CSV table of C-alpha atoms and ligand atoms in Angstrom, one decimal:
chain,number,residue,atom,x,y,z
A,1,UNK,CA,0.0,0.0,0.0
A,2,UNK,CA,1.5,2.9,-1.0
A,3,UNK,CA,2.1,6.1,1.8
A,4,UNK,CA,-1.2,8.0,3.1
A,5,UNK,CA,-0.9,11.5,2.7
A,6,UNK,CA,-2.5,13.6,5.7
A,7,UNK,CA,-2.7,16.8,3.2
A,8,UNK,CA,-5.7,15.8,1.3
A,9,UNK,CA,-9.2,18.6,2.4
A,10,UNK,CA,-10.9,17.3,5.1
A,11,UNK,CA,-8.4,14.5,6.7
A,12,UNK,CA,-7.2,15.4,10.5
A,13,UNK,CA,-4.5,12.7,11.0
A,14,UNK,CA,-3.6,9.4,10.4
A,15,UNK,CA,-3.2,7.5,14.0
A,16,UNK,CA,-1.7,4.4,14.1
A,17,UNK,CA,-2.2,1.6,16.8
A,18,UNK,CA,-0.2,-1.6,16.7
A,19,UNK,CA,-1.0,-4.6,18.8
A,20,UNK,CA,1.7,-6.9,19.6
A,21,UNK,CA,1.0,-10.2,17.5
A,22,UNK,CA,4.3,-12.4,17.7
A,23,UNK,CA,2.2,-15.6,18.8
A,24,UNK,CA,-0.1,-15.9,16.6
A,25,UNK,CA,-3.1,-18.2,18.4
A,26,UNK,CA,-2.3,-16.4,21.7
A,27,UNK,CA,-4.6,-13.6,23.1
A,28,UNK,CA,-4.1,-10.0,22.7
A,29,UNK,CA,-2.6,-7.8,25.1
A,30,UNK,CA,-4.5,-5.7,27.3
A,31,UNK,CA,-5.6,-2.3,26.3
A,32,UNK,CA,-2.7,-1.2,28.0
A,33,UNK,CA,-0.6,-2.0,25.6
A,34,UNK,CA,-2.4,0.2,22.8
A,35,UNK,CA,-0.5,3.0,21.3
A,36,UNK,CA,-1.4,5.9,19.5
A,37,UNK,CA,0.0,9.0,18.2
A,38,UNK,CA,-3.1,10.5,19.3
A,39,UNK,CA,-4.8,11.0,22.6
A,40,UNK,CA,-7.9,8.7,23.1
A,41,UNK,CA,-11.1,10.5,22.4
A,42,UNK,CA,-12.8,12.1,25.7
A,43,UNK,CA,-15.5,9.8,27.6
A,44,UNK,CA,-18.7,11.4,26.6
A,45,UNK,CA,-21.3,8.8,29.1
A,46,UNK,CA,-24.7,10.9,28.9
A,47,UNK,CA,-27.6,9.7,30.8
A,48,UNK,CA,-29.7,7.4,29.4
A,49,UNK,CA,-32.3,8.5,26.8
A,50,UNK,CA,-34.3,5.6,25.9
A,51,UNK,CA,-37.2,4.6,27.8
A,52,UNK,CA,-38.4,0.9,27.6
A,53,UNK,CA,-41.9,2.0,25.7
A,54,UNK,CA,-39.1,3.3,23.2
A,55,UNK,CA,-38.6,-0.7,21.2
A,56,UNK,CA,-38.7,-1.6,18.4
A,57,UNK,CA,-42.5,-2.5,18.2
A,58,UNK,CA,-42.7,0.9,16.1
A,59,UNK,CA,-40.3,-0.2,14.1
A,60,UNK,CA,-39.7,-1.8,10.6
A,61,UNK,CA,-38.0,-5.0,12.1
A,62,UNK,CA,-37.9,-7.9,13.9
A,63,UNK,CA,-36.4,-8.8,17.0
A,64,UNK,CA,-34.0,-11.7,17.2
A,65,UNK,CA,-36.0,-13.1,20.3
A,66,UNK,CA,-39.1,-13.9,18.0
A,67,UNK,CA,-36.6,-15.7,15.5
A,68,UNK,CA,-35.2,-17.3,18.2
A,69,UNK,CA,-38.1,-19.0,19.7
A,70,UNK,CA,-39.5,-19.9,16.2
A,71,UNK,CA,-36.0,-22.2,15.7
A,72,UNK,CA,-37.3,-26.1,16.0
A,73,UNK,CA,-35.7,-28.2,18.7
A,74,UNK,CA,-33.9,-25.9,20.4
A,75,UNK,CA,-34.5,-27.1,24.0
A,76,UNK,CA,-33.2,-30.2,22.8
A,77,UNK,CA,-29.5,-28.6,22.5
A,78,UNK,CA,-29.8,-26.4,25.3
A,79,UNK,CA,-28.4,-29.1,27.8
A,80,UNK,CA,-25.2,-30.1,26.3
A,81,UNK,CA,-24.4,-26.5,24.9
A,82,UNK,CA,-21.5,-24.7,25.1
A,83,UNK,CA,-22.5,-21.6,27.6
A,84,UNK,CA,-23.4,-23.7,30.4
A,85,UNK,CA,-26.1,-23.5,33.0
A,86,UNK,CA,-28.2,-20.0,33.1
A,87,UNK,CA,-27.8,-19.0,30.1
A,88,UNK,CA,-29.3,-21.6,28.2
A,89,UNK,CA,-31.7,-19.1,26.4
A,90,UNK,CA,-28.8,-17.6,24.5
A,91,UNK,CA,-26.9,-20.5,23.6
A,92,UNK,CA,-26.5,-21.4,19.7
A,93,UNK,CA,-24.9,-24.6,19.9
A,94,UNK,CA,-25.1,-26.6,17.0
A,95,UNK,CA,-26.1,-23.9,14.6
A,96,UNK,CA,-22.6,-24.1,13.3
A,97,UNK,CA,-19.5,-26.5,14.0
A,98,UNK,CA,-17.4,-25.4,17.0
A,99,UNK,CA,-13.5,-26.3,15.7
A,100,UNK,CA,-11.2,-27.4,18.7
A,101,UNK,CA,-8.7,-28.6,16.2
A,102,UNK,CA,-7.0,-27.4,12.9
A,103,UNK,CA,-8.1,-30.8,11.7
A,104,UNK,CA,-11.6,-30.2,11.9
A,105,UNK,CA,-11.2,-26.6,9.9
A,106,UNK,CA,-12.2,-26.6,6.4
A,107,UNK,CA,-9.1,-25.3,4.1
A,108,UNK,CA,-10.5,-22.1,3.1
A,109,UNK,CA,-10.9,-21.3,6.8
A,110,UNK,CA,-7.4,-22.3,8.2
A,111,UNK,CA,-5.6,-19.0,8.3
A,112,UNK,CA,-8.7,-17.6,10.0
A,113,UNK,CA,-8.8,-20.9,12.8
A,114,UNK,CA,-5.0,-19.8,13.8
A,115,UNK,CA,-5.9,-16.3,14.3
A,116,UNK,CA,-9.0,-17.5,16.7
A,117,UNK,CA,-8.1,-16.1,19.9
A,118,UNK,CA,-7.3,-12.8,18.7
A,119,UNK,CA,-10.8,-12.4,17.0
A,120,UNK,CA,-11.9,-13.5,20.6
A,121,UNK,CA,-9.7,-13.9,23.7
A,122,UNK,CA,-12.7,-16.8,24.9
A,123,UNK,CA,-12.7,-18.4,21.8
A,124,UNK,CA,-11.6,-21.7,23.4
A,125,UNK,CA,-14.5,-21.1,25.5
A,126,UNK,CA,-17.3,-21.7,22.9
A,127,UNK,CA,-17.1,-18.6,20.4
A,128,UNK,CA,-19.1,-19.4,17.3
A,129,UNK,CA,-18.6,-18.2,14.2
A,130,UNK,CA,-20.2,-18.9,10.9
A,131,UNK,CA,-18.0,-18.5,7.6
A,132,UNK,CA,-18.5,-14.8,7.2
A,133,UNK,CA,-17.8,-14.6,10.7
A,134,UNK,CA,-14.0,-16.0,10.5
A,135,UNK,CA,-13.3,-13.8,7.2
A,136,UNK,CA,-14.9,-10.4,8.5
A,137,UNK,CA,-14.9,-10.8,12.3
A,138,UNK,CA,-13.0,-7.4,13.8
A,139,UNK,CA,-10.3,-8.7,16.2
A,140,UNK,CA,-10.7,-8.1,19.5
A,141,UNK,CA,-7.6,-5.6,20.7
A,142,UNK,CA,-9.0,-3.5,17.2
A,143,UNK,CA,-12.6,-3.6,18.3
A,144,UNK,CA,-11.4,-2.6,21.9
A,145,UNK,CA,-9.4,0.2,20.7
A,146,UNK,CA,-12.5,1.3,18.6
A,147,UNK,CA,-14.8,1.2,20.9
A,148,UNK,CA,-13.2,3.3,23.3
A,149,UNK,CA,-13.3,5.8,20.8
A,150,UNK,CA,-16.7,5.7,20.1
A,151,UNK,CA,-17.5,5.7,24.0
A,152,UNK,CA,-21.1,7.4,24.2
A,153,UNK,CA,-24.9,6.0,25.4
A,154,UNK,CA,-26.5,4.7,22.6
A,155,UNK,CA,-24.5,3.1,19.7
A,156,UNK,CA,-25.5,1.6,16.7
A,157,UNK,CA,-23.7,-1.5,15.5
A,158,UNK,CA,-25.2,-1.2,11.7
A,159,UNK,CA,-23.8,-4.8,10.6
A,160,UNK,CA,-23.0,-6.7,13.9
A,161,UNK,CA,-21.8,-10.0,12.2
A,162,UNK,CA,-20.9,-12.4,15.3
A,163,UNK,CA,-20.6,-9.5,17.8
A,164,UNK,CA,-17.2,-8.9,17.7
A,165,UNK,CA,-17.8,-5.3,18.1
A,166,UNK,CA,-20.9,-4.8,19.8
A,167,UNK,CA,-19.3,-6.8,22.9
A,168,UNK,CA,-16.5,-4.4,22.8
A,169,UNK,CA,-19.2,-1.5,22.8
A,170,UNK,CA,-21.0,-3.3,25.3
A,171,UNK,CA,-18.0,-2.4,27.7
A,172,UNK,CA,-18.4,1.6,26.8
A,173,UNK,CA,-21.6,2.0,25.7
A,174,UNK,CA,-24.4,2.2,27.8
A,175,UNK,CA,-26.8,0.8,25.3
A,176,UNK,CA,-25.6,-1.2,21.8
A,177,UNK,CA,-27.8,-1.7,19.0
A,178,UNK,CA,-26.8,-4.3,17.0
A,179,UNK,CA,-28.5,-5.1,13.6
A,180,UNK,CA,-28.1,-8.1,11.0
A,181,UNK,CA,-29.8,-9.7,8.5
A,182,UNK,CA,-28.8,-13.2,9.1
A,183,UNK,CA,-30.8,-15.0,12.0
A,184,UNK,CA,-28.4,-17.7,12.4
A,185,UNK,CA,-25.3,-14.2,12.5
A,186,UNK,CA,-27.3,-12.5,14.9
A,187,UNK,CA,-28.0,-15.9,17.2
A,188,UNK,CA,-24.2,-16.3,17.5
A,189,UNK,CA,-23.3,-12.9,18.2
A,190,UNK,CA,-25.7,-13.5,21.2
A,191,UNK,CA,-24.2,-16.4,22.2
A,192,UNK,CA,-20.7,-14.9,21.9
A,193,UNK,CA,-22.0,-11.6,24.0
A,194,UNK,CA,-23.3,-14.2,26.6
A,195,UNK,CA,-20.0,-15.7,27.1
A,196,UNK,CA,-18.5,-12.2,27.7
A,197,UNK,CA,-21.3,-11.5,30.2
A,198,UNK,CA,-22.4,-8.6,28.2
A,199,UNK,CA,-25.5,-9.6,26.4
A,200,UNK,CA,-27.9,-7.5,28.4
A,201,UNK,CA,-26.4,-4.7,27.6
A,202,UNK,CA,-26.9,-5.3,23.5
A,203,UNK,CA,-30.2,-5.1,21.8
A,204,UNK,CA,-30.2,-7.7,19.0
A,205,UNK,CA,-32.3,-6.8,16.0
A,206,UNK,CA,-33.0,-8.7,13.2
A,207,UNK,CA,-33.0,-5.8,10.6
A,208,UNK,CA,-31.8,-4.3,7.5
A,209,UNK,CA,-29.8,-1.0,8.7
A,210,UNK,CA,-31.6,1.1,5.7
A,211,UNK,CA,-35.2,0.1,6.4
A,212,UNK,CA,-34.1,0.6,10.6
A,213,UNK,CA,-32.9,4.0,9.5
A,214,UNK,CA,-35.5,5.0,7.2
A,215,UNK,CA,-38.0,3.7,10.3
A,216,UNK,CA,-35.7,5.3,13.1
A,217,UNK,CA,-35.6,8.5,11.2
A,218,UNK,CA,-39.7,8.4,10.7
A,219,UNK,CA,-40.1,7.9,14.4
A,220,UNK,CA,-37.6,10.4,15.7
A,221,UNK,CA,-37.7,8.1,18.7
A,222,UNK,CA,-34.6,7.2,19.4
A,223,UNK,CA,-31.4,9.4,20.0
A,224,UNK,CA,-28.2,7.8,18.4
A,225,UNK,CA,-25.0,9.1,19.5
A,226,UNK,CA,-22.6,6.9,16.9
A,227,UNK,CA,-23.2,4.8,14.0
A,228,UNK,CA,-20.3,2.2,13.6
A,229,UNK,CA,-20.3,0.9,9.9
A,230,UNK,CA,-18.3,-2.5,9.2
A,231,UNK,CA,-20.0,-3.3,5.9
A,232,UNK,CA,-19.2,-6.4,3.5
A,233,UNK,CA,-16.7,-5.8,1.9
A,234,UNK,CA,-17.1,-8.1,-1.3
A,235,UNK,CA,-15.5,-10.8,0.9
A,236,UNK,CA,-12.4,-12.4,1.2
A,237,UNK,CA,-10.7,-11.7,-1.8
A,238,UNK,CA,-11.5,-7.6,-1.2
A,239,UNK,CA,-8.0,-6.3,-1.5
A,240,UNK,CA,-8.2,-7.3,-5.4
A,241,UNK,CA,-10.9,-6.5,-5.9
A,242,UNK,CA,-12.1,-5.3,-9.2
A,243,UNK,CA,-14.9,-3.2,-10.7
A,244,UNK,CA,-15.4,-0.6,-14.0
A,245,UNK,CA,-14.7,2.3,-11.3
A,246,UNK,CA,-11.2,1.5,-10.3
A,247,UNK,CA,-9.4,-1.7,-11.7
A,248,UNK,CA,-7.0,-2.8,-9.5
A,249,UNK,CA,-3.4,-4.8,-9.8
A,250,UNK,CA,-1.5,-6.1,-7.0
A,251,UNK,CA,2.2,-4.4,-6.8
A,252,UNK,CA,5.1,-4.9,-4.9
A,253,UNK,CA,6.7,-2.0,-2.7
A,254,UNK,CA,8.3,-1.2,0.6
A,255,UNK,CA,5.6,-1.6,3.2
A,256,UNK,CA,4.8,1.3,5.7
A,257,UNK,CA,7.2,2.5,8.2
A,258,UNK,CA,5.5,1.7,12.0
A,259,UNK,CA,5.0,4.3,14.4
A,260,UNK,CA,8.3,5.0,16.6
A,261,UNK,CA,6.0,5.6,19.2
A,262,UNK,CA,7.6,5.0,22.9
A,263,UNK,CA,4.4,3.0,24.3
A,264,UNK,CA,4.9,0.6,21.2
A,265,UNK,CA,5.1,-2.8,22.2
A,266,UNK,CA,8.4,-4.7,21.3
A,267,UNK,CA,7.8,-6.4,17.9
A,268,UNK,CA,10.2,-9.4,16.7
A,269,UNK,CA,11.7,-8.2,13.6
A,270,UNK,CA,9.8,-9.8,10.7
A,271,UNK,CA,12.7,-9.9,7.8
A,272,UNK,CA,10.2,-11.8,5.6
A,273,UNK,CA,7.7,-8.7,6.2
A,274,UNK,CA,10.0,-6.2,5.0
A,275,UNK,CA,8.4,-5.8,2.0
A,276,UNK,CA,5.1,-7.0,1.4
A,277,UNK,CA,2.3,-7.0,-1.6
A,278,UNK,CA,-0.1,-4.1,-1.5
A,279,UNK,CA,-2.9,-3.4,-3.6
A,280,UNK,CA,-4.5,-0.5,-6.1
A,281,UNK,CA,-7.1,1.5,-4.0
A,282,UNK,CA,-10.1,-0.3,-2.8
A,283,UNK,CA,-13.0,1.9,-3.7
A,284,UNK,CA,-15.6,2.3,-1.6
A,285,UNK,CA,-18.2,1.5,-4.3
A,286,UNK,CA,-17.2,-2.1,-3.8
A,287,UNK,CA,-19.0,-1.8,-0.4
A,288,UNK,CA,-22.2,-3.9,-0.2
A,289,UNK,CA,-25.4,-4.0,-0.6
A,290,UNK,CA,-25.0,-0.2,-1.4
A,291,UNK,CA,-21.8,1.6,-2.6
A,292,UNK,CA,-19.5,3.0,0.4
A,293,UNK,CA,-20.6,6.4,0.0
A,294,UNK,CA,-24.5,5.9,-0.2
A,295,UNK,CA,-24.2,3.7,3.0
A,296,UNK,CA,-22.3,6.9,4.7
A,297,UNK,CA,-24.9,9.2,3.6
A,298,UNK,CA,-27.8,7.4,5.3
A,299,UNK,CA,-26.0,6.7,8.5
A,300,UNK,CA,-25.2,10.8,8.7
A,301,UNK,CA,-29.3,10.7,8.2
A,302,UNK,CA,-29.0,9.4,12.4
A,303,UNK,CA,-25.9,11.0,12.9
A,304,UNK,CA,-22.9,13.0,12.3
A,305,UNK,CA,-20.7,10.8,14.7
A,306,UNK,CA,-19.4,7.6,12.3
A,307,UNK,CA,-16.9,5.1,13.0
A,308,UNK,CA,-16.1,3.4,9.7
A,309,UNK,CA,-14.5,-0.1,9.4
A,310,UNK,CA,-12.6,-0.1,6.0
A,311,UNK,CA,-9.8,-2.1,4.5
A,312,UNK,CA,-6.5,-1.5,4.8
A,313,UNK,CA,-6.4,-0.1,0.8
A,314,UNK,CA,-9.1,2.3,0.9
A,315,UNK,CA,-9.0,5.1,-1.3
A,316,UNK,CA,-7.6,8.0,1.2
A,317,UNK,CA,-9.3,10.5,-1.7
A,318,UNK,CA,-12.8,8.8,-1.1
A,319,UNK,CA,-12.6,8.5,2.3
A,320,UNK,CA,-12.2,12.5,2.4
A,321,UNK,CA,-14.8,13.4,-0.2
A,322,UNK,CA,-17.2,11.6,2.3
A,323,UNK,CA,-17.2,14.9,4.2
A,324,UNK,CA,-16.4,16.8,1.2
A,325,UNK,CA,-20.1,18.7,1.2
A,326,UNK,CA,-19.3,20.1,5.6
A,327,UNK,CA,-15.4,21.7,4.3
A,328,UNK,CA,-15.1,22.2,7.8
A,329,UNK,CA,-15.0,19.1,8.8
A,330,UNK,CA,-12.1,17.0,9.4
A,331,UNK,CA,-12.3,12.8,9.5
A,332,UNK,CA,-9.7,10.9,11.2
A,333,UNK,CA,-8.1,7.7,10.0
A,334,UNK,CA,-6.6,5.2,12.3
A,335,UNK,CA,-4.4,2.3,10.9
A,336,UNK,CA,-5.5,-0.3,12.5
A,337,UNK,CA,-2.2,-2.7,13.1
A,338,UNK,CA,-1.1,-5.9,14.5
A,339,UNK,CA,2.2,-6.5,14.5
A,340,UNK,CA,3.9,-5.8,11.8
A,341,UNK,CA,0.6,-6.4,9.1
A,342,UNK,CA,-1.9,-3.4,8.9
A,343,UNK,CA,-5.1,-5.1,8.8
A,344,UNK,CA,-7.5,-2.3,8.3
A,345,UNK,CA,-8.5,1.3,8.8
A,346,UNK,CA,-11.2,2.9,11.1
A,347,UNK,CA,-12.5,6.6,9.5
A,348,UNK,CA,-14.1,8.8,12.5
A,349,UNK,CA,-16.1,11.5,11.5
A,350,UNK,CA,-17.9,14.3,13.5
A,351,UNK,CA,-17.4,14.2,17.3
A,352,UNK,CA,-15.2,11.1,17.2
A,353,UNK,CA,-12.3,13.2,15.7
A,354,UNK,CA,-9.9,14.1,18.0
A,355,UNK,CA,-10.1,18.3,18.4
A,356,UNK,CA,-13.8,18.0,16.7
A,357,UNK,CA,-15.3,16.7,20.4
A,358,UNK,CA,-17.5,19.8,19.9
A,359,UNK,CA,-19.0,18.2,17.1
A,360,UNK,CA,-20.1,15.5,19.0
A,361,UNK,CA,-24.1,16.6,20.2
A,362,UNK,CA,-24.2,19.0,17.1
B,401,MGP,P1,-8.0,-10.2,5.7
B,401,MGP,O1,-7.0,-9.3,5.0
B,401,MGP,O2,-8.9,-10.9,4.9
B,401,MGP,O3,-7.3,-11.1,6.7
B,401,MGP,O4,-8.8,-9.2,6.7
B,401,MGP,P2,-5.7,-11.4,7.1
B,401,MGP,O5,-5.7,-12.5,8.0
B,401,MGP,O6,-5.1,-10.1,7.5
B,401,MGP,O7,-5.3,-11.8,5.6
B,401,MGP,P3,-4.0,-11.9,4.9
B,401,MGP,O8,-4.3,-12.7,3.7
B,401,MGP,O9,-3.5,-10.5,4.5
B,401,MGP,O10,-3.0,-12.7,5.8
B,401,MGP,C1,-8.2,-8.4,7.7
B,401,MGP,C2,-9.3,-8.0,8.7
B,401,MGP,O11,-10.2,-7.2,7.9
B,401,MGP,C3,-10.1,-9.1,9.3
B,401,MGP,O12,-9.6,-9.6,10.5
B,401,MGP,C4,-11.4,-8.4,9.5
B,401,MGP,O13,-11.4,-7.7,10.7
B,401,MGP,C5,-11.5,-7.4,8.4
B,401,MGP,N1,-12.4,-7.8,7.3
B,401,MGP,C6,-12.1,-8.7,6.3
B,401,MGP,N2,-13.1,-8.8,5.4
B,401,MGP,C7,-13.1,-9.6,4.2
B,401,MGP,C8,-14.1,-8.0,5.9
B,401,MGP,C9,-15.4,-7.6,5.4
B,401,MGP,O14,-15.9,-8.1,4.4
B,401,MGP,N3,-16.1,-6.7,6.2
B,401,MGP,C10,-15.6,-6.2,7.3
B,401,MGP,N4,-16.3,-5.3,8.0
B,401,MGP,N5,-14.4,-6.5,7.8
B,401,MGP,C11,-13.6,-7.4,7.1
C-alpha cells in the first residue's frame, strides 16, 4: 500500500495503533498495551435516553428473540451447549460447527482458525462463528481500541456480524444496537455476547440497517449518539478487488514505516515482512449492498458521529470526499495494526475526531 498523505481537504491525522501479535493463536494484550499518536477520544457517558416504551415495536423489524423462539428443537440442544447452566436461552450450539482442532477446519478457513483467539480472547471457550464470521470478524484488541473511541450512550452497530464489536461497545456504551440480517449471525453474536457476560447490555435486532434508519428516522424516537459501519466488503478476496470504477493490480513496494512511538510494544523483527504486496485502491463502491458512500450518507441521516471499518487499501481520496459537502469538517483515520501487518483502517467523522469533540451533540 503505497504512503497515506495527511494533506488531502478534510483529513485530520492518520493515527496508528499496533497490537503486539508475535504468537499468533495467543490472546491479545490488554488495552494497556495500545499505542497511538493521538490521545484517546474524551469519555462522553450521557444519561440514558431511551425509555423501555421506546422498542422496536414501532419499528420496521424484527427482533431476534421472535426468531429465536421460532427455531425447532432448540430445548433439545440447550443441555449439552456450550455456555453452560443459566444462560441456556442464548446458547447457539449446533447452529454451526465449534472447531477445537485445525483438523476439523475446512481449508478455506485455516488461516482464520490460527488467528482464533485474537478475534476472541474466549474463543476456546465456545465462540461461534459462521464463515462470514471468521473472514470479516474485527479482532478483538481493534474492536477494543474502537470502541473506546466511540464511548457514548447509545451506539449503533449497523452490521454486527458475530458481535465482535458490539461486545467491545457493550463495555463503553451504555446501550448497543446491534442489527443483521442473518438469523443464524445475529444468534451467534448473542451467544458470543453471553460468554462475555455482556448480552444484556446489547439489543439484538433482526433488521436491515436502511429500512431501521429510514423507520428510526420516521419515528424520531430514538437518539443515536454513533453509527459504527463495518460493511461487507465483497469478501475475502476484497483487497483485489475489481470493478469498472477502479481496476485494481497487485504491486510490490516497501511496506509502511511503523509508528516509533515509545508506548509501542516490542515487535520481533519480521525480515520476511520487510516488503510485502499491496494493492491499487479499494473503492468504496465495492461496499455492499449499497456503494461505500451511499451507506455513509444514510448513516449521517441518524448521525454526524461515524466510526467506519474499511480495508487497509481504501482510497484516502474517497474516504475524504465523504465529508467533502461540511469543508469544515475533518475525519480521522486510524491504521488499524497488529504487529507488523496493517489489517484495516477505522475513519471517525464528527465528534469522534480528536479536536472536533465539539461536534459530537451538534
Ligand atoms: P484479511 O485481510 O482478509 O485477513 O482481513 P488477514 O488474515 O489479514 O489476511 P492476509 O491474507 O492478509 O493474511 C483483515 C481484517 O479485515 C479481518 O480480520 C477483519 O477484521 C476485516 N475484514 C475482512 N473482510 C473480508 C471484511 C469484510 O468483508 N467486512 C468487514 N467489516 N471486515 C472485514
Amino acid at each position: 500500500m503505497g504512503k497515506r498523505k495527511n494533506n488531502i481537504t478534510g483529513l485530520s491525522g492518520l493515527a496508528r495503533h499496533v497490537f503486539d501479535t508475535t504468537e499468533p493463536t495467543s490472546s491479545p494484550g490488554p488495552a494497556s498495551t495500545l499505542t497511538s499518536q493521538h490521545g484517546s477520544a474524551t469519555k462522553r457517558v450521557t444519561e440514558p435516553t431511551i425509555s423501555s416504551e421506546t422498542h422496536e415495536e414501532h419499528l420496521d423489524t424484527q427482533r431476534d428473540s421472535d426468531v429465536l423462539d421460532t427455531r425447532p428443537k432448540k430445548k433439545a440442544k440447550l443441555q449439552t451447549g456450550l455456555l453452560g447452566p443459566g444462560l441456556e436461552k442464548y446458547d447457539a450450539t449446533g447452529l454451526v460447527p465449534f472447531y477445537t482442532d485445525a483438523s476439523q477446519v475446512p481449508e478455506h478457513l485455516q488461516k482464520y482458525f490460527s488467528q482464533r483467539e485474537r478475534f476472541f480472547s474466549l474463543y476456546s471457550s465456545g465462540c461461534l462463528l459462521d464463515e462470514e464470521g471468521w473472514y470479516s470478524v474485527t479482532p478483538e484488541a481493534i474492536a477494543d481500541q474502537i470502541a473506546e473511541r466511540c464511548r457514548c450512550n447509545v451506539i449503533l452497530d449497523a452490521f454486527c456480524g458475530v458481535g465482535g464489536n458490539a461486545i467491545a461497545f457493550a463495555k463503553t456504551c451504555e446501550r448497543v444496537i446491534a442489527l443483521d440480517v442473518s438469523p443464524v449471525r445475529l444468534a451467534l453474536a448473542r451467544h458470543n455476547a453471553a460468554l462475555y457476560g455482556v448480552e444484556d447490555r446489547i439489543e439484538f435486532i433482526l433488521a436491515d440497517f436502511f429500512s431501521f434508519a429510514r423507520t428510526l428516522k420516521q419515528r424520531a424516537r430514538r437518539k443515536i449518539d454513533v453509527v459504527f459501519l463495518s460493511p461487507p466488503w465483497g469478501g475475502p478476496s476484497y483487497l483485489s478487488a475489481t470493478s469498472s470504477v477502479s481496476p485494481s493490480k497487485p504491486q510490490t513496494q516497501p511496506q509502511l514505516a511503523r509508528s516509533a512511538s515509545s508506548s509501542t510494544p516490542a515487535l520481533a523483527p519480521d525480515v520476511d515482512n520487510a516488503e510485502e504486496t499491496t494493492y491499487a485502491d479499494y473503492s468504496l463502491e465495492y461496499i455492499r449492498p449499497v456503494p461505500g458512500a451511499e451507506l455513509f450518507k444514510i448513516a449521517r441521516g441518524l448521525t454526524r458521529n461515524i466510526a467506519y471499518f474499511l480495508p487497509r487499501n481504501t482510497s484516502v481520496d474517497e474516504i475524504s470526499r465523504l465529508v467533502a459537502d461540511s469543508p469544515n469538517e475533518k475525519v480521522e483515520i486510524e491504521e488499524e495494526w497488529m504487529g507488523t501487518k496493517l489489517k484495516a483502517l477505522t475513519c471517525y467523522f464528527g465528534g469522534l475526531v480528536a479536536g472536533q469533540e465539539a461536534l459530537f451533540n451538534g
